[in-house]
Short mmCIF file of C-alpha atoms in Angstrom, two decimals:
data_model
loop_
_atom_site.label_atom_id
_atom_site.label_comp_id
_atom_site.label_asym_id
_atom_site.label_seq_id
_atom_site.Cartn_x
_atom_site.Cartn_y
_atom_site.Cartn_z
CA MET V 1 -14.04 -55.40 -100.58
CA ALA V 2 -17.74 -54.76 -99.98
CA GLU V 3 -18.65 -51.18 -100.85
CA LYS V 4 -21.29 -49.19 -99.12
CA GLU V 5 -23.36 -46.37 -100.57
CA SER V 6 -23.75 -43.43 -98.21
CA LEU V 7 -27.35 -42.48 -98.89
CA ALA V 8 -28.57 -41.97 -95.32
CA LYS V 9 -27.06 -42.28 -91.86
CA ILE V 10 -30.41 -42.21 -90.03
CA ALA V 11 -33.15 -44.78 -90.53
CA PHE V 12 -36.58 -45.42 -89.12
CA ILE V 13 -38.31 -48.79 -89.11
CA GLY V 14 -42.07 -48.61 -89.09
CA GLY V 15 -44.16 -51.17 -87.27
CA SER V 16 -47.86 -51.95 -87.52
CA GLY V 17 -49.68 -48.95 -89.00
CA LEU V 18 -46.57 -46.87 -89.72
CA TYR V 19 -45.80 -47.33 -93.39
CA GLU V 20 -44.43 -43.93 -94.43
CA ILE V 21 -42.83 -40.72 -93.18
CA ASP V 22 -44.72 -37.46 -93.52
CA GLY V 23 -42.94 -34.60 -95.27
CA LEU V 24 -40.25 -36.73 -96.89
CA GLU V 25 -38.81 -34.93 -99.92
CA ASN V 26 -36.59 -35.97 -102.85
CA VAL V 27 -37.75 -39.54 -102.40
CA VAL V 28 -35.85 -42.43 -103.97
CA GLU V 29 -36.88 -46.06 -103.52
CA LYS V 30 -34.02 -48.54 -103.29
CA ASP V 31 -34.72 -52.12 -104.33
CA ILE V 32 -31.89 -54.00 -102.64
CA ASP V 33 -30.78 -57.62 -102.87
CA THR V 34 -28.77 -59.05 -99.99
CA PRO V 35 -26.96 -62.36 -99.33
CA PHE V 36 -29.86 -63.11 -96.99
CA GLY V 37 -32.66 -62.44 -99.45
CA LYS V 38 -34.91 -59.45 -100.02
CA PRO V 39 -35.87 -56.94 -97.33
CA SER V 40 -39.49 -56.45 -96.31
CA ASP V 41 -39.90 -53.74 -98.94
CA LYS V 42 -37.99 -51.17 -100.92
CA ILE V 43 -36.05 -48.81 -98.69
CA ILE V 44 -37.40 -45.29 -98.97
CA VAL V 45 -34.66 -42.65 -98.92
CA GLY V 46 -35.34 -38.92 -98.83
CA SER V 47 -34.86 -35.84 -96.72
CA VAL V 48 -36.71 -34.12 -93.89
CA ASN V 49 -35.88 -30.42 -93.65
CA GLY V 50 -32.79 -31.07 -95.74
CA ILE V 51 -31.52 -33.98 -93.63
CA SER V 52 -31.21 -37.36 -95.36
CA CYS V 53 -32.91 -40.34 -93.78
CA ALA V 54 -34.25 -43.75 -94.72
CA PHE V 55 -37.46 -45.57 -93.91
CA LEU V 56 -38.35 -49.26 -94.04
CA PRO V 57 -41.83 -50.65 -93.29
CA ARG V 58 -41.04 -53.79 -91.30
CA HIS V 59 -44.12 -55.72 -92.42
CA GLY V 60 -44.04 -54.39 -95.98
CA ARG V 61 -46.43 -51.81 -97.37
CA GLY V 62 -49.91 -53.22 -97.03
CA HIS V 63 -48.76 -55.28 -94.01
CA VAL V 64 -48.01 -58.57 -95.76
CA TYR V 65 -45.55 -60.30 -93.40
CA LEU V 66 -46.24 -62.00 -90.09
CA PRO V 67 -43.75 -61.10 -87.34
CA SER V 68 -41.88 -64.38 -87.79
CA GLU V 69 -41.90 -63.99 -91.58
CA VAL V 70 -40.08 -60.65 -91.55
CA ASN V 71 -36.63 -61.14 -93.08
CA GLN V 72 -34.79 -59.28 -90.36
CA ARG V 73 -31.33 -60.20 -91.64
CA ALA V 74 -32.09 -58.78 -95.07
CA ASN V 75 -33.60 -55.65 -93.50
CA MET V 76 -30.55 -54.91 -91.36
CA TYR V 77 -28.10 -55.78 -94.13
CA ALA V 78 -29.89 -53.53 -96.60
CA LEU V 79 -29.88 -50.56 -94.20
CA LYS V 80 -26.20 -51.06 -93.45
CA SER V 81 -25.44 -51.24 -97.17
CA ILE V 82 -26.74 -47.72 -97.78
CA GLY V 83 -24.68 -46.23 -94.96
CA VAL V 84 -27.15 -46.23 -92.06
CA GLU V 85 -25.52 -45.71 -88.66
CA GLN V 86 -28.52 -44.96 -86.42
CA ILE V 87 -31.88 -46.74 -86.30
CA VAL V 88 -35.05 -45.89 -84.42
CA ALA V 89 -37.54 -48.74 -84.62
CA PHE V 90 -41.24 -48.38 -83.82
CA THR V 91 -43.17 -51.41 -82.58
CA ALA V 92 -46.79 -51.87 -81.51
CA CYS V 93 -47.04 -53.63 -78.17
CA GLY V 94 -49.25 -54.57 -75.26
CA SER V 95 -48.81 -53.21 -71.74
CA LEU V 96 -48.02 -55.56 -68.86
CA LYS V 97 -48.28 -52.91 -66.15
CA GLU V 98 -51.18 -50.86 -64.85
CA LYS V 99 -49.22 -47.61 -65.06
CA ILE V 100 -48.41 -48.14 -68.76
CA LYS V 101 -51.59 -47.26 -70.61
CA PRO V 102 -52.75 -47.53 -74.22
CA LYS V 103 -51.43 -44.58 -76.28
CA ASP V 104 -48.34 -44.29 -74.04
CA PHE V 105 -44.86 -44.57 -75.55
CA VAL V 106 -42.26 -46.79 -73.89
CA ILE V 107 -38.52 -46.43 -74.45
CA PRO V 108 -37.30 -49.82 -73.20
CA ASP V 109 -33.77 -50.49 -72.02
CA GLN V 110 -33.97 -54.29 -71.96
CA ILE V 111 -35.27 -57.22 -74.03
CA PHE V 112 -36.32 -60.71 -73.03
CA ASP V 113 -36.40 -63.16 -75.93
CA ARG V 114 -39.22 -65.74 -76.00
CA THR V 115 -39.03 -66.34 -79.75
CA LYS V 116 -38.16 -69.68 -81.32
CA ASN V 117 -36.30 -70.55 -84.51
CA ARG V 118 -35.85 -67.02 -85.86
CA PRO V 119 -32.49 -66.55 -87.63
CA ASN V 120 -30.76 -64.18 -85.23
CA THR V 121 -27.20 -63.83 -86.54
CA PHE V 122 -25.37 -63.00 -89.75
CA PHE V 123 -22.61 -65.38 -88.76
CA GLY V 124 -22.07 -69.14 -88.81
CA GLY V 125 -20.81 -71.49 -91.50
CA GLY V 126 -17.27 -71.28 -90.18
CA ILE V 127 -17.26 -67.67 -88.95
CA VAL V 128 -18.06 -67.26 -85.26
CA ALA V 129 -18.89 -64.00 -83.47
CA HIS V 130 -20.32 -63.26 -80.02
CA VAL V 131 -21.39 -59.62 -79.69
CA GLY V 132 -22.31 -58.18 -76.33
CA MET V 133 -26.03 -57.64 -75.67
CA ALA V 134 -26.03 -56.66 -72.01
CA SER V 135 -27.48 -53.31 -73.06
CA PRO V 136 -29.47 -54.22 -76.18
CA PHE V 137 -30.40 -50.65 -77.11
CA CYS V 138 -28.10 -47.70 -77.75
CA ASN V 139 -28.42 -45.57 -74.63
CA GLU V 140 -27.33 -42.42 -76.43
CA ILE V 141 -30.24 -42.71 -78.86
CA ARG V 142 -32.58 -43.62 -76.00
CA ASP V 143 -31.66 -40.38 -74.28
CA ILE V 144 -32.39 -38.41 -77.45
CA ILE V 145 -35.76 -40.13 -77.87
CA HIS V 146 -36.56 -39.39 -74.24
CA GLN V 147 -35.81 -35.71 -74.79
CA SER V 148 -37.94 -35.63 -77.92
CA VAL V 149 -41.08 -37.25 -76.51
CA TYR V 150 -40.80 -35.14 -73.35
CA GLU V 151 -40.59 -31.91 -75.36
CA LEU V 152 -43.51 -32.99 -77.54
CA GLY V 153 -45.67 -33.68 -74.49
CA ILE V 154 -46.24 -37.37 -75.25
CA GLU V 155 -47.06 -39.63 -72.29
CA HIS V 156 -44.12 -41.99 -72.02
CA HIS V 157 -42.07 -44.31 -69.83
CA PHE V 158 -38.28 -44.25 -69.93
CA GLY V 159 -36.93 -47.73 -69.31
CA GLY V 160 -38.51 -51.15 -69.00
CA THR V 161 -38.24 -54.61 -70.50
CA TYR V 162 -39.74 -55.57 -73.85
CA VAL V 163 -40.56 -59.29 -73.95
CA CYS V 164 -40.69 -60.58 -77.51
CA ILE V 165 -42.99 -63.45 -78.48
CA ASP V 166 -43.44 -65.14 -81.84
CA GLY V 167 -47.13 -64.49 -82.39
CA PRO V 168 -48.98 -64.01 -84.59
CA GLN V 169 -51.54 -64.96 -81.95
CA PHE V 170 -51.91 -62.70 -78.94
CA SER V 171 -50.90 -64.11 -75.54
CA THR V 172 -52.98 -66.47 -73.45
CA LYS V 173 -53.99 -65.20 -70.01
CA ALA V 174 -51.51 -67.62 -68.44
CA GLU V 175 -48.67 -66.34 -70.63
CA SER V 176 -49.59 -62.74 -69.91
CA GLU V 177 -49.64 -63.35 -66.15
CA VAL V 178 -46.24 -65.09 -66.24
CA ASN V 179 -44.77 -62.16 -68.18
CA ARG V 180 -46.21 -59.79 -65.56
CA GLN V 181 -44.76 -61.88 -62.72
CA HIS V 182 -41.34 -61.55 -64.33
CA GLY V 183 -41.69 -57.78 -64.17
CA PHE V 184 -41.71 -57.20 -67.92
CA SER V 185 -43.16 -53.89 -69.11
CA VAL V 186 -44.48 -54.54 -72.61
CA VAL V 187 -45.00 -57.50 -74.92
CA GLY V 188 -44.41 -57.38 -78.66
CA MET V 189 -43.46 -59.57 -81.60
CA THR V 190 -40.69 -57.85 -83.57
CA ALA V 191 -37.83 -56.36 -81.53
CA VAL V 192 -36.03 -59.72 -81.71
CA PRO V 193 -33.88 -60.49 -83.63
CA GLU V 194 -33.89 -56.92 -84.96
CA ALA V 195 -31.90 -55.52 -82.02
CA LYS V 196 -29.40 -58.38 -82.09
CA LEU V 197 -28.76 -58.02 -85.82
CA ALA V 198 -28.37 -54.26 -85.56
CA ARG V 199 -25.67 -54.80 -82.93
CA GLU V 200 -23.86 -57.32 -85.15
CA ALA V 201 -24.04 -54.81 -88.00
CA GLU V 202 -22.57 -52.15 -85.69
CA MET V 203 -25.53 -49.80 -86.08
CA CYS V 204 -26.88 -47.84 -83.13
CA TYR V 205 -30.42 -49.07 -82.49
CA ALA V 206 -33.22 -48.06 -80.15
CA ASN V 207 -36.88 -48.96 -79.85
CA ILE V 208 -40.03 -46.93 -79.30
CA SER V 209 -42.83 -49.22 -78.15
CA LEU V 210 -46.29 -47.88 -78.96
CA VAL V 211 -48.79 -49.24 -76.46
CA THR V 212 -52.08 -50.32 -78.03
CA ASP V 213 -53.69 -52.38 -75.25
CA PHE V 214 -53.33 -54.11 -71.87
CA ASP V 215 -52.51 -57.46 -73.48
CA VAL V 216 -55.04 -59.94 -72.00
CA TRP V 217 -54.32 -59.76 -68.27
CA LYS V 218 -56.66 -56.89 -67.38
CA GLU V 219 -60.27 -57.93 -66.98
CA GLY V 220 -62.65 -55.95 -69.18
CA GLU V 221 -59.82 -54.59 -71.35
CA GLU V 222 -58.83 -57.70 -73.28
CA VAL V 223 -56.97 -57.15 -76.53
CA THR V 224 -58.95 -57.21 -79.78
CA ASN V 225 -58.00 -56.19 -83.30
CA ASP V 226 -60.59 -53.38 -83.31
CA ALA V 227 -59.25 -51.89 -80.10
CA VAL V 228 -55.65 -52.24 -81.25
CA ILE V 229 -56.31 -50.50 -84.57
CA ALA V 230 -58.21 -47.61 -82.96
CA THR V 231 -55.39 -46.90 -80.52
CA MET V 232 -52.75 -47.54 -83.15
CA ASN V 233 -54.06 -44.68 -85.28
CA LEU V 234 -53.50 -42.25 -82.42
CA ASN V 235 -50.03 -43.65 -81.80
CA ILE V 236 -49.06 -43.25 -85.46
CA SER V 237 -49.95 -39.56 -85.42
CA ASN V 238 -47.59 -39.02 -82.49
CA SER V 239 -44.94 -41.22 -84.11
CA ARG V 240 -44.81 -38.96 -87.14
CA ARG V 241 -44.26 -35.94 -84.90
CA VAL V 242 -41.44 -37.75 -83.13
CA ILE V 243 -39.75 -38.76 -86.37
CA LYS V 244 -39.61 -35.19 -87.63
CA ASP V 245 -38.09 -34.04 -84.35
CA LEU V 246 -35.64 -36.94 -84.11
CA VAL V 247 -34.20 -36.41 -87.58
CA ALA V 248 -32.87 -33.01 -86.51
CA LYS V 249 -31.61 -34.25 -83.13
CA LEU V 250 -29.93 -37.41 -84.44
CA SER V 251 -28.18 -35.52 -87.22
CA LYS V 252 -26.33 -33.48 -84.56
CA ARG V 253 -25.44 -36.40 -82.32
CA GLU V 254 -21.80 -37.08 -81.47
CA HIS V 255 -21.18 -40.82 -81.32
CA LYS V 256 -19.53 -41.82 -78.05
CA CYS V 257 -21.13 -45.25 -77.66
CA SER V 258 -19.52 -48.61 -78.45
CA CYS V 259 -22.17 -49.76 -80.95
CA HIS V 260 -20.03 -48.80 -83.94
CA ASP V 261 -17.25 -51.26 -83.02
CA ALA V 262 -19.30 -54.07 -81.46
CA LEU V 263 -17.47 -56.65 -83.58
CA LYS V 264 -13.99 -55.48 -82.68
CA SER V 265 -13.53 -58.04 -79.93
CA ALA V 266 -16.42 -60.33 -80.83
CA ILE V 267 -14.87 -62.41 -83.63
CA MET V 268 -13.62 -65.75 -82.35
CA THR V 269 -12.49 -67.34 -85.62
CA ALA V 270 -8.84 -67.05 -86.66
CA PRO V 271 -8.30 -64.37 -89.36
CA GLU V 272 -6.76 -66.81 -91.84
CA LYS V 273 -9.83 -69.03 -91.50
CA ILE V 274 -12.18 -66.09 -92.04
CA LEU V 275 -10.60 -64.72 -95.23
CA LEU V 276 -10.47 -68.15 -96.86
CA ASN V 277 -14.05 -69.00 -95.92
CA LYS V 278 -16.50 -69.14 -98.84
CA ASN V 279 -19.10 -67.49 -96.62
CA TYR V 280 -16.94 -64.42 -96.05
CA LYS V 281 -18.62 -62.61 -98.93
CA ASN V 282 -21.92 -62.71 -97.02
CA VAL V 283 -20.48 -60.78 -94.08
CA ALA V 284 -17.78 -58.74 -95.81
CA LEU V 285 -19.97 -55.65 -95.39
CA PHE V 286 -19.41 -55.94 -91.63
CA LEU V 287 -15.93 -57.46 -91.45
CA ASP V 288 -13.90 -55.83 -94.23
CA LYS V 289 -12.85 -52.99 -91.95
CA TYR V 290 -11.22 -55.54 -89.65
CA PHE V 291 -9.92 -58.23 -92.00
CA ASN V 292 -9.57 -56.83 -95.51
CA LYS V 293 -8.17 -53.33 -95.15
#
């Protein structure tokens, strides 16, 4: 049976510019191997005001992975393996609406996937699962994030759709206009397949989108690296304030959502086929509680 260390129940994933947590004490770096390869970086485990939490820089320290190069399966597996139950993921993004301005935070409630050929499931090879994704983010965590950013006085938008593209290039004007016509709120490159894999791993997951620009649709405010980096630095300062506040709030949360048993009715393959499958060892971390008690 796959065993799981209980090092931290709360984890934060840092996006562009967010590579560490301020005030983290008793730090231990975990170098983890997974059946799906190595995570983006060592997982940093420590405590904030006495509360254990973990941190993983999505692009690696020094920002060395393109969005499509991030090994999302290894990242999610590694976090699950140390006992993580709740994830707050930060992503830099572009705004697709006039009212959503650079430096604003967005707490999306939906995702639209425009990526191609990114491995987006732990399953396959004779083990079939179909988890529900109607609500791709944990609404309980979204509510807690909403409370936190409101109390901290950060300009924010509660709800909206995050459309995920492959990148690494920014959108064309035509692509940006089509995304706007669909009513999407922000465009980014990393929330997929992260949210899908978190659901398969039965971890509560929510996203905070940090707006850096107006994508390329707004005349005179076209996205450039210089503009993105300048705004990003302001966003990161606010992100660190939010993290410190969220650690305390999430540690007191009572789980009433269905994220923690997302696989309960999702497995389609017959139990006898699953336990005899040579690939079972790769997903035992998720399935042992159902099939190998």
